[in-house]
Short mmCIF file of C-alpha atoms and ligand atoms in Angstrom, two decimals:
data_model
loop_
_atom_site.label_atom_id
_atom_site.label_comp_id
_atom_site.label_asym_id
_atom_site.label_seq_id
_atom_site.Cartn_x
_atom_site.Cartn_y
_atom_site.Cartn_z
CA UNK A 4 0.00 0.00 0.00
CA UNK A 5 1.63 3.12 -0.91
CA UNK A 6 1.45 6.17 1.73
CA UNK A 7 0.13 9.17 0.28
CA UNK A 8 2.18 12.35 2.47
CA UNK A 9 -0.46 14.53 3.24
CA UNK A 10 -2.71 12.26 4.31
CA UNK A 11 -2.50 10.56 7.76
CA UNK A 12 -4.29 7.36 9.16
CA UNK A 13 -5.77 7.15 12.53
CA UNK A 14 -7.24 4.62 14.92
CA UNK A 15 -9.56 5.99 16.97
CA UNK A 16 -10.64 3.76 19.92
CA UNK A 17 -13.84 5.00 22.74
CA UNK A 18 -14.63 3.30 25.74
CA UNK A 19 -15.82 5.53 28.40
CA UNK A 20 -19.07 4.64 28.61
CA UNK A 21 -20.97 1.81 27.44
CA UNK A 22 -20.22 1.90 23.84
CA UNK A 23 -17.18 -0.24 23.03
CA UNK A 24 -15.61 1.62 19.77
CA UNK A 25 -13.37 1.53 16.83
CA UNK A 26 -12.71 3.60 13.69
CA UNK A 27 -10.08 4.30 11.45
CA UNK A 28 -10.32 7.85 9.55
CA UNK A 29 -8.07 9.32 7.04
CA UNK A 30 -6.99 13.16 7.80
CA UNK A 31 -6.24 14.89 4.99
CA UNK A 32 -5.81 18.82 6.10
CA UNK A 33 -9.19 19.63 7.31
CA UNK A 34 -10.87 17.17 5.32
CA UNK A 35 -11.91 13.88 7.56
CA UNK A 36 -12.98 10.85 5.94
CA UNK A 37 -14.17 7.44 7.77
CA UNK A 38 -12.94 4.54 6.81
CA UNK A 39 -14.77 2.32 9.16
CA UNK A 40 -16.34 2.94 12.36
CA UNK A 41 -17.66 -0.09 14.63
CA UNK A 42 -19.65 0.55 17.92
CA UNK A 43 -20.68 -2.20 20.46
CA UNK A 44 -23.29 -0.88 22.33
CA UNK A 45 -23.75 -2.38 25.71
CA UNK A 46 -27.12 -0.56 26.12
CA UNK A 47 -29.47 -4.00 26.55
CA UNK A 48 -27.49 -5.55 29.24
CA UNK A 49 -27.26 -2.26 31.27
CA UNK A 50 -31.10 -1.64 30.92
CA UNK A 51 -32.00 -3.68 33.43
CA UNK A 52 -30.36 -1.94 35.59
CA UNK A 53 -31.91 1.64 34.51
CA UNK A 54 -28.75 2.71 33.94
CA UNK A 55 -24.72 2.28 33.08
CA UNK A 56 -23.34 -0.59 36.17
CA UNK A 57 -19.30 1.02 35.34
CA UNK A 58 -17.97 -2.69 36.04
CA UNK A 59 -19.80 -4.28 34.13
CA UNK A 60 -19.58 -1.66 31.53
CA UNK A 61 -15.74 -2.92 31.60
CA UNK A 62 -15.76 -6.63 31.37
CA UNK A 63 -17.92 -5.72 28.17
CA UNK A 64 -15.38 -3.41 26.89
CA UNK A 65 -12.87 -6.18 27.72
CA UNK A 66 -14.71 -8.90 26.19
CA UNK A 67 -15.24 -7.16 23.26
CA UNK A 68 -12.35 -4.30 22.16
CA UNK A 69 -10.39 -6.78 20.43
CA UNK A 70 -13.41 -8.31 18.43
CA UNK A 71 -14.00 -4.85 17.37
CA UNK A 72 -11.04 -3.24 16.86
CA UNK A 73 -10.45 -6.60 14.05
CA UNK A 74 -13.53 -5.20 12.56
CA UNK A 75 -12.54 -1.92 12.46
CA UNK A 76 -9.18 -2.62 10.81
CA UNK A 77 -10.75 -5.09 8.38
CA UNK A 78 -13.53 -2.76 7.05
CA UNK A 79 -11.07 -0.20 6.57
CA UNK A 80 -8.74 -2.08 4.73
CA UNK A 81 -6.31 -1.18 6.95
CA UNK A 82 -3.12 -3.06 8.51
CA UNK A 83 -0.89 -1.43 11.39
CA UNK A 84 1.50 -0.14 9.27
CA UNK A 85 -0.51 1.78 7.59
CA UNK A 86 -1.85 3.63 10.62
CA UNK A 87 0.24 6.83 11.61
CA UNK A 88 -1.62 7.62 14.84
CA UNK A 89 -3.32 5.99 17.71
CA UNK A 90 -5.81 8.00 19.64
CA UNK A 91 -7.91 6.96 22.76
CA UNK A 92 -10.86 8.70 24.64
CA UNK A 93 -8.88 9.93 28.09
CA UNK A 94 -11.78 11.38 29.57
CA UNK A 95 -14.53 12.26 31.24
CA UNK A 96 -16.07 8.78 31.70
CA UNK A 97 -16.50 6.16 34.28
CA UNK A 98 -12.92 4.96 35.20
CA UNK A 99 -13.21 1.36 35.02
CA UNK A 100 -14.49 1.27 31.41
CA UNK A 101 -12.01 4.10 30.09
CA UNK A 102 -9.25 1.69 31.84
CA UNK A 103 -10.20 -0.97 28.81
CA UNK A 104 -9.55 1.55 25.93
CA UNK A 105 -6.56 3.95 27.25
CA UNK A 106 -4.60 0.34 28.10
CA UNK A 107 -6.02 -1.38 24.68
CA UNK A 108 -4.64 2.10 23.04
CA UNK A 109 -1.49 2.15 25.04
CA UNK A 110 -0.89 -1.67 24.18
CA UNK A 111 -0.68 -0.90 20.24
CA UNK A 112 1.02 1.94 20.29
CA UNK A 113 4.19 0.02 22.26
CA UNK A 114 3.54 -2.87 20.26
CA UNK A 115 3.23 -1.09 16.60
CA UNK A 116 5.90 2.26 17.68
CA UNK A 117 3.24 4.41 16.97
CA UNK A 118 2.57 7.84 18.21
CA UNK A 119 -0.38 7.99 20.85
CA UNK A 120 -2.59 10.67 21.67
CA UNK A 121 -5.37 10.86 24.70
CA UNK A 122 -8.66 12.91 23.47
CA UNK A 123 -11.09 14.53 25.36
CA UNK A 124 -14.56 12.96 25.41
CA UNK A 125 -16.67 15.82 24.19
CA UNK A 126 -13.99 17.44 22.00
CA UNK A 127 -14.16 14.85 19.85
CA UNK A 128 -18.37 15.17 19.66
CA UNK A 129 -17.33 18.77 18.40
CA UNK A 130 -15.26 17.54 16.33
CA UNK A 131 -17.89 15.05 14.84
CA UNK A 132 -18.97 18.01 12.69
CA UNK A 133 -15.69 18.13 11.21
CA UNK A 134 -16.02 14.95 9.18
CA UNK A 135 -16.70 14.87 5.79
CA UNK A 136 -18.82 12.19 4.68
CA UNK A 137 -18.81 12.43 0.78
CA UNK A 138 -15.93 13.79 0.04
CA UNK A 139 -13.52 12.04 -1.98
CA UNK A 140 -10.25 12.81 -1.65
CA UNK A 141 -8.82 12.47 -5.14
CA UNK A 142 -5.55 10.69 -4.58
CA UNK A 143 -6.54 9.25 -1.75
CA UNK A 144 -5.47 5.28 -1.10
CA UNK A 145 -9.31 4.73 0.00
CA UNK A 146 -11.62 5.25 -2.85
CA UNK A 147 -13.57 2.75 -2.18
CA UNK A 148 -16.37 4.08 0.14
CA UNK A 149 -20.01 2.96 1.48
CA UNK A 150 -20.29 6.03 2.62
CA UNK A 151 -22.84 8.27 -0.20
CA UNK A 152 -25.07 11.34 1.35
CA UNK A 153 -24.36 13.48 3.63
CA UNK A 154 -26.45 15.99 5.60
CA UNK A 155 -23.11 18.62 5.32
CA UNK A 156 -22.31 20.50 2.12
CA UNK A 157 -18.76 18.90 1.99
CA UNK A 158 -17.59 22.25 -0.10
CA UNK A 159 -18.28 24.10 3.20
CA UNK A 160 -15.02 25.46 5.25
CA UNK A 161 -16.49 26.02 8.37
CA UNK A 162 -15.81 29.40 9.93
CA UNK A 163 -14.70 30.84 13.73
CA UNK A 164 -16.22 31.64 15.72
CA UNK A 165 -18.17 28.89 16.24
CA UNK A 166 -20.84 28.23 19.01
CA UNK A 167 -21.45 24.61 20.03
CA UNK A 168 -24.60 23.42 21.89
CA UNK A 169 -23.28 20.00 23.83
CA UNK A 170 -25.93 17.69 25.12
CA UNK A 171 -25.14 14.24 25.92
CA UNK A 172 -25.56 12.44 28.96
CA UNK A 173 -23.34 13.95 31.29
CA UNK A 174 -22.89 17.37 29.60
CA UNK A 175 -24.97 20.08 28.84
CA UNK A 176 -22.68 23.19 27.85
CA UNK A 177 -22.46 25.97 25.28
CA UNK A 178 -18.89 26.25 24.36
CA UNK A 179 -17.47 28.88 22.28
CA UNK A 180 -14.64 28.54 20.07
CA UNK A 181 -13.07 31.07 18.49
CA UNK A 182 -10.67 28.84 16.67
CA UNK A 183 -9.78 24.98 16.53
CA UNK A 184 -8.77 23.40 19.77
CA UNK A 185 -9.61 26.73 21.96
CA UNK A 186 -12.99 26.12 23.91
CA UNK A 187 -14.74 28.49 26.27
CA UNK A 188 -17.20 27.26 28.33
CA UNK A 189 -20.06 30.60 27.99
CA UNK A 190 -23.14 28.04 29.89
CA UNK A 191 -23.76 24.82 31.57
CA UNK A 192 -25.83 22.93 33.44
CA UNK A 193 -25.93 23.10 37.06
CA UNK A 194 -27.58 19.96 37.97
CA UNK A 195 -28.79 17.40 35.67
CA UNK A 196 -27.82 17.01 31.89
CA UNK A 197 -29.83 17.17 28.88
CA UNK A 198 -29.41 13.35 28.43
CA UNK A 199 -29.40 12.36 31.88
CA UNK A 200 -33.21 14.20 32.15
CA UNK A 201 -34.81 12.19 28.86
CA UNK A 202 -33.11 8.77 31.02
CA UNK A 203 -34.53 9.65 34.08
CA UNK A 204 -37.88 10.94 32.33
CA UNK A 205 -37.97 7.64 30.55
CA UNK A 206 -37.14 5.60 34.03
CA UNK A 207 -40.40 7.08 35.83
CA UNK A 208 -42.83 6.33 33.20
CA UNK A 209 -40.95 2.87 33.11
CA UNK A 210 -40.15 3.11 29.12
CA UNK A 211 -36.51 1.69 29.80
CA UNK A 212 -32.64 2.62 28.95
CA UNK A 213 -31.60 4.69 27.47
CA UNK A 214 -34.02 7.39 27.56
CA UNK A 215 -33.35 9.82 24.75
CA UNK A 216 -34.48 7.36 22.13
CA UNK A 217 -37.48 6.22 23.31
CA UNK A 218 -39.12 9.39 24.73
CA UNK A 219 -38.76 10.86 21.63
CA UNK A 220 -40.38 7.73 19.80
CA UNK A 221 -43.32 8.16 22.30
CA UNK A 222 -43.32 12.02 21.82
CA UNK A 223 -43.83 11.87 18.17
CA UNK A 224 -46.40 9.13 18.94
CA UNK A 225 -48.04 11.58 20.74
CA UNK A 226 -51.73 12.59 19.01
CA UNK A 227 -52.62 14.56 21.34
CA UNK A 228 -55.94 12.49 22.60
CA UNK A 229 -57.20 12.18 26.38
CA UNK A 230 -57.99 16.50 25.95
CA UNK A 231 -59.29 16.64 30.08
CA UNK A 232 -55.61 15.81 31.20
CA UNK A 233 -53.61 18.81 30.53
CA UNK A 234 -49.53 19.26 31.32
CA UNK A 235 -47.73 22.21 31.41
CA UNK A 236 -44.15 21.59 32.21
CA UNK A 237 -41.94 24.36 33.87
CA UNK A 238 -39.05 25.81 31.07
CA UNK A 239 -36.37 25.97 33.97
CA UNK A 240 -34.33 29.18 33.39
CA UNK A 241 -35.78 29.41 30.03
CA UNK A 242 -36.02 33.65 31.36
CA UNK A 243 -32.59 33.91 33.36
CA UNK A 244 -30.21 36.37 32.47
CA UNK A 245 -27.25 33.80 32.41
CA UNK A 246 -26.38 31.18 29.51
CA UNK A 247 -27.10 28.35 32.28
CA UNK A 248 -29.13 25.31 32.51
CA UNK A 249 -31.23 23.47 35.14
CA UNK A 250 -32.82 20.26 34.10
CA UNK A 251 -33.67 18.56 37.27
CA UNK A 252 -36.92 20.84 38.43
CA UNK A 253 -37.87 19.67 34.47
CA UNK A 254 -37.75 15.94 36.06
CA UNK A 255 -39.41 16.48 39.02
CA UNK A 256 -42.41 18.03 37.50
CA UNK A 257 -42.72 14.89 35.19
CA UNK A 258 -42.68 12.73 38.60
CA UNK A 259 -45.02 15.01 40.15
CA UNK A 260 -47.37 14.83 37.15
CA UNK A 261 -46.94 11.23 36.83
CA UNK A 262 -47.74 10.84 39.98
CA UNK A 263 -50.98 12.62 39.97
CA UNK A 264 -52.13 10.91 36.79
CA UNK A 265 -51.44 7.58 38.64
CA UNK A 266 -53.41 8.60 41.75
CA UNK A 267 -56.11 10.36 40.27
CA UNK A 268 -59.31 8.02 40.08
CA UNK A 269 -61.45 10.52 37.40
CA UNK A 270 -59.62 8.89 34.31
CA UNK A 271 -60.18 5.59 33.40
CA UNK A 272 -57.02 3.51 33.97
CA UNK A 273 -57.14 1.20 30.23
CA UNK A 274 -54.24 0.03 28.94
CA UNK A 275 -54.73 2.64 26.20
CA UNK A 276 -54.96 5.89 28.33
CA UNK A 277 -51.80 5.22 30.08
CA UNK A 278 -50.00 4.82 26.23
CA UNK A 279 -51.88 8.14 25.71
CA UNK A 280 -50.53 9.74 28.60
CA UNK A 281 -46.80 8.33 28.52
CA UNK A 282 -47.53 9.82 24.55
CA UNK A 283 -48.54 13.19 26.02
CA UNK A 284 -45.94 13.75 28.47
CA UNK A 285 -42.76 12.69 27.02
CA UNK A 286 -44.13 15.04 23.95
CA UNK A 287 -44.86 17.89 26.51
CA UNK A 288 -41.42 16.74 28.25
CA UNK A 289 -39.29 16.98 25.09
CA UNK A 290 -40.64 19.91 23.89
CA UNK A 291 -39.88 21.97 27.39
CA UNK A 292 -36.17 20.46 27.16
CA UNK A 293 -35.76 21.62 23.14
CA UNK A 294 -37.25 25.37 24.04
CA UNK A 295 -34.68 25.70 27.14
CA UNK A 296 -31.84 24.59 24.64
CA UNK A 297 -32.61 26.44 21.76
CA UNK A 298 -33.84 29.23 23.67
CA UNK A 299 -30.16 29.70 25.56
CA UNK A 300 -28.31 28.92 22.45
CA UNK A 301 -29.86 31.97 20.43
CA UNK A 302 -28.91 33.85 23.59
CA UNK A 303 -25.79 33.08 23.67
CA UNK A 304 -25.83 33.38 19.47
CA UNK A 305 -26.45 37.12 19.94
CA UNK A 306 -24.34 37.89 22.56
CA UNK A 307 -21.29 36.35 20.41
CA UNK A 308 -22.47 36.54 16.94
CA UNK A 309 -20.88 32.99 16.00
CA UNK A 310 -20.61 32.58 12.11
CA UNK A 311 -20.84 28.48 12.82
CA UNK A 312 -23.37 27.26 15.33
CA UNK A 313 -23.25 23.62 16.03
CA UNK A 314 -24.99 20.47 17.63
CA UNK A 315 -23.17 17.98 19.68
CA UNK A 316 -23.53 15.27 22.13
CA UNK A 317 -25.79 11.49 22.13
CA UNK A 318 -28.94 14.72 21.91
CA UNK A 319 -27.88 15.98 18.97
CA UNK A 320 -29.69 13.11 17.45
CA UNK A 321 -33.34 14.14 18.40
CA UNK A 322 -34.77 14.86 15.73
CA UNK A 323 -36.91 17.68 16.90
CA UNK A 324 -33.98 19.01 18.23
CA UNK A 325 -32.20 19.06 15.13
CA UNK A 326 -34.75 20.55 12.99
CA UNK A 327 -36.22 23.39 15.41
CA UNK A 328 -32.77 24.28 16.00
CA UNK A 329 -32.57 24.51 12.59
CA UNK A 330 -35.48 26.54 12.03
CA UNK A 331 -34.85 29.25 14.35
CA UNK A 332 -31.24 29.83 13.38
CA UNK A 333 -32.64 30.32 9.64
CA UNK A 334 -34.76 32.68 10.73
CA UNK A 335 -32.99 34.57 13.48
CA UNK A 336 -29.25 34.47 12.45
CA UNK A 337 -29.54 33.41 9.00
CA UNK A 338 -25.76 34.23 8.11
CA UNK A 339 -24.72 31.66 10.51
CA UNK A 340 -23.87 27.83 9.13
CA UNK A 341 -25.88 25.31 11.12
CA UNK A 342 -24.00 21.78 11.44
CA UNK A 343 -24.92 18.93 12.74
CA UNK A 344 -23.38 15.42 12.78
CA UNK A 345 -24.66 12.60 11.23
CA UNK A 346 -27.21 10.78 13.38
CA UNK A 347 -24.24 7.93 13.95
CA UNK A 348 -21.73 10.28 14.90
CA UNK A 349 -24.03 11.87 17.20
CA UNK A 350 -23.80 9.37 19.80
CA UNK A 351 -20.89 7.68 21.13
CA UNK A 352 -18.46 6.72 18.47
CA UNK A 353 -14.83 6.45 18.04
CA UNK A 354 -14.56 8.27 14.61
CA UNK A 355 -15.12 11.37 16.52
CA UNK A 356 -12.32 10.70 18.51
CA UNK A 357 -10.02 9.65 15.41
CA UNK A 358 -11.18 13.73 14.34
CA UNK A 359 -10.66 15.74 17.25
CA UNK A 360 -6.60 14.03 17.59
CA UNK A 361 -6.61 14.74 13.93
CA UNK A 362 -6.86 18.60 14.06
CA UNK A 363 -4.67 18.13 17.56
CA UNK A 364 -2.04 16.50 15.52
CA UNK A 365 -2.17 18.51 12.79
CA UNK A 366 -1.43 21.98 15.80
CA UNK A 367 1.86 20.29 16.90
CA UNK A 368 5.24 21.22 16.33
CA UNK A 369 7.85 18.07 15.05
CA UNK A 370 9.55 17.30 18.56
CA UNK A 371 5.40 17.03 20.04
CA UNK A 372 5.20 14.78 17.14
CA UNK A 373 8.31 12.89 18.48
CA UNK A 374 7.32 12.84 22.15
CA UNK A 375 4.20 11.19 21.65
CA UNK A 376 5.82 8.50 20.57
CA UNK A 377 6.68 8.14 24.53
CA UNK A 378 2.87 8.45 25.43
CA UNK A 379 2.31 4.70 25.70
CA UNK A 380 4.13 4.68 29.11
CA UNK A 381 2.58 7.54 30.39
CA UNK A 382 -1.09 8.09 29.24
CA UNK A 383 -3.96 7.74 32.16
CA UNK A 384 -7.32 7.61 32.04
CA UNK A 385 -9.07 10.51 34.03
CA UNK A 386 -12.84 10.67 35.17
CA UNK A 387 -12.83 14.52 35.40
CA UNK A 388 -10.53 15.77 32.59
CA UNK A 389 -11.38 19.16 31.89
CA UNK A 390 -12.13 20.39 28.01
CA UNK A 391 -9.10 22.79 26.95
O1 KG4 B 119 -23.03 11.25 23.90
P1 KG4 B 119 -23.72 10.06 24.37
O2 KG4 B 119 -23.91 8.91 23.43
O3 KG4 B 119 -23.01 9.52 25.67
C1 KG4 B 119 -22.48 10.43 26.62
O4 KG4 B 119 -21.41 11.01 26.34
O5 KG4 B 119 -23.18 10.64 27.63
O6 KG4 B 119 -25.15 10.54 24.91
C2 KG4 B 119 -26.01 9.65 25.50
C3 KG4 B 119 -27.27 10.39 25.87
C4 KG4 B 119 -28.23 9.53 26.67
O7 KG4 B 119 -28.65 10.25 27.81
C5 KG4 B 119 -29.37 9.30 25.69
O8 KG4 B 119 -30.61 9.14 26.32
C6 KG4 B 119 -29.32 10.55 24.86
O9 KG4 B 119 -27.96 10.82 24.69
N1 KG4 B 119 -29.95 10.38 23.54
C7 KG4 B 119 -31.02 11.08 23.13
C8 KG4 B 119 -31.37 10.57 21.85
N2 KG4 B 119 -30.48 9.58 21.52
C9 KG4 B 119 -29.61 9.48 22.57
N3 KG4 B 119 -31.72 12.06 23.72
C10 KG4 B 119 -32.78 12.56 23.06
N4 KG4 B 119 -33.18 12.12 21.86
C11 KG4 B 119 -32.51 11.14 21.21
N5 KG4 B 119 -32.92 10.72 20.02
ZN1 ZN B 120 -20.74 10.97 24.53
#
C-alpha cells in the first residue's frame, strides 16, 4: 500500500461509557474521511439496571475491544503499518471502562511504535462536525467508500467563531470557540444534563434505557388524545439572564405529574390511556427540554455573533432538536452555518475521537510529534478531565 504524504491514518478507539468503539479515519488537512467505524453498544445488558453498572460496563469493553477493533481494521482495509496515529478517549467517563480503551490504546502503540494521543470525550463530539462524509479525496489510497449522502455541504469550510450546543448524557454546555482546539465554556448545566433528564424521564414512566431514544419515539407518537388531562411543564431558566441550565426541576415536575395521573381516580385507567398519557408527556417533556436549549443557544448566538453554530452530544440526534434548531437559526441568524453530525456520529463513536486528535495533531510542532511516541508509558485515564 503506498502512503500518500499529506494524508495521515488514525485509529480511533472509545470506551468511556458503554459503547465499546473503533474507527479508522483518514486526515487529509481539514478534510476527515471514515474509513470504518464499529460501535458495540452495551445498552441492553445495562437496561435492566436503569442505567450504566461502570464494572460491568468494563468486562464488556474487555470482552469485546479486540473483536472490534479486528472489525474496524478489516472494514477499513487497513493493517498497522498503515496507521500513523493511535488516539484513545482519556476522559470524562466512568474509570473502570475508560481503563479498557486507554490500556487497549497504550498496548498498540508500544507494540506497533506508533505515536499515541489521549482525546477529550466531548472534543471529539465537536469535532464530529468536522467529518466529511462524501468527500472524496482524489488521490486518496481509499476510494472505495459505502459512505454516499451526507447531511453537510462537503464544499463548506467552516468558519470561527463557532458556538457549540453539547448535550449528551453527562454534559450540557455551550462552548465557544473562536478557533480549533480553543474552547470556552459561555453556559452549563448546574444539575442534571440534557441526556441524563430524557433517562430519568424515561425511568419514571418505566419506558426503559436509554431514555433519549425512546421518549422521543413516544413524543412523536403523541396525538394529542385524552384533551381533560392537561400538562404544562416548567421551562427551567428558560427567562434567566445567564447562559445556564437546570434540568432537574424539568424531572421532578414529570414525577409530580406522573404521579398525579397515577393517583387520580377521574380517568379511566385502560391500557390505552396510560399509552396516551406516557404519549402526552414525554411530547410535553421533550418539547420543554428543546425550548430551554434552543432558547439559551440563540442567547448566547447574539451575545457572540458565532458565524458556525453547532450540535453535539448522544442529543444531537433528536430529531426535533435538530430541525427546530434549525429553524430558528434560519430565521434569526440566517448568516450563521448550522451543522450537525450525522445521526451515527451523534452518539458515542470512536470516529469522533479519530477527528478531534486529527486537528490536535495537525497543531503540533515536530519534537510534540516525536514525544508522543513516549505516550504509551505515560497516558492515564481521568474521570474529570477538563475540556481545553
Ligand atoms: O453522547 P452520548 O452517546 O453519551 C455520553 O457522552 O453521555 O449521549 C447519550 C445520551 C443519553 O442520555 C441518551 O438518552 C441521549 O444521549 N440520547 C437522546 C437521543 N439519543 C440518545 N436524547 C434525546 N433524543 C434522542 N434521540
Ligand atoms: Zn458521549
Amino acid at each position: 500500500m503506498k502512503k500518500n504524504q499529506s494524508s495521515i491514518i488514525i485509529l480511533g478507539l472509545e470506551t468511556s461509557c458503554d459503547e465499546t468503539a473503533v474507527a479508522v479515519v483518514e486526515a487529509r488537512d481539514e478534510n476527515i474521511r471514515v474509513l470504518s467505524s464499529v460501535v458495540s453498544s452495551q445498552a441492553k445488558l445495562h437496561a435492566k439496571w436503569g442505567g450504566v453498572v461502570p464494572n460491568l460496563a468494563a468486562r464488556e469493553h474487555l470482552k469485546n475491544i479486540i473483536p472490534v477493533l479486528e472489525l474496524g481494521l478489516k472494514e477499513a482495509q487497513v493493517k498497522p503499518v498503515n496507521i500513523d496515529l493511535i488516539t484513545v478517549t482519556q476522559g470524562p467517563g466512568l474509570i473502570p471502562a475508560l481503563l479498557i480503551g486507554v490500556n487497549a490504546a497504550k498496548t498498540l502503540a508500544y507494540v506497533w511504535e506508533k505515536p499515541l494521543l489521549g482525546i477529550h470525550h466531548i472534543e471529539g463530539h465537536i469535532y464530529a462536525n468536522f467529518i466529511n462524509k462524501v468527500r472524496e479525496i482524489s488521490n486518496s489510497r481509499f476510494l472505495i467508500s459505502k459512505q454516499t449522502s451526507s447531511p453537510n455541504n462537503p464544499n463548506i469550510k467552516i468558519k470561527f467563531p463557532v458556538l457549540c450546543l453539547v448535550v449528551s448524557g453527562g454534559h450540557t454546555q455551550l462552548v465557544l470557540m473562536k478557533k480549533h482546539l480553543d474552547y470556552e465554556i459561555v453556559g452549563e448545566t448546574l444539575d442534571d444534563a440534557a441526556g441524563e433528564a430524557f433517562d430519568k424521564v424515561a425511568r419514571i414512566l418505566d419506558l426503559g434505557y436509554p431514555g433519549g431514544p425512546i421518549v422521543s419515539k413516544m413524543a412523536s407518537e403523541n396525538k394529542n388524545k385524552m384533551p381533560e388531562i392537561k400538562i404544562n411543564l416548567p421551562r427551567p431558566m428558560i427567562n434567566s439572564a445567564n447562559l445556564n441550565f437546570s434540568f432537574s426541576g424539568l424531572k421532578t415536575a414529570v414525577l409530580y405529574e406522573t404521579k398525579k395521573y397515577q393517583n387520580s381516580t377521574s380517568v379511566i385507567k385502560k391500557a390505552e390511556s396510560w399509552k396516551n398519557f406516557v404519549n402526552k408527556m414525554c411530547h410535553e417533556f421533550q418539547q420543554a427540554a428543546i425550548d430551554v436549549l434552543i432558547a439559551k443557544t440563540l442567547k448566547a448566538a447574539k451575545i457572540y455573533q458565532p458565524k458556525t453554530i453547532m450540535l453535539a452530544g448522544g442529543v444531537a440526534a433528536n430529531q426535533e432538536l435538530r430541525q427546530q434548531l434549525g429553524d430558528k437559526i434560519k430565521k434569526e441568524f440566517s448568516k450563521a452555518l448550522y451543522l450537525i453530525p450525522e445521526i451515527s456520529y451523534s452518539i458515542d463513536n470512536a470516529a469522533m475521537i479519530g477527528a478531534a486528535a486529527a486537528f490536535r495533531w495537525k497543531n503540533m510542532s515536530a519534537s510534540q510529534k516525536k514525544k508522543a511516541l513516549a505516550n504509551w508509558k505515560t497516558l492515564q485515564p481521568d474521570a474529570n478531565l477538563k475540556l481545553s
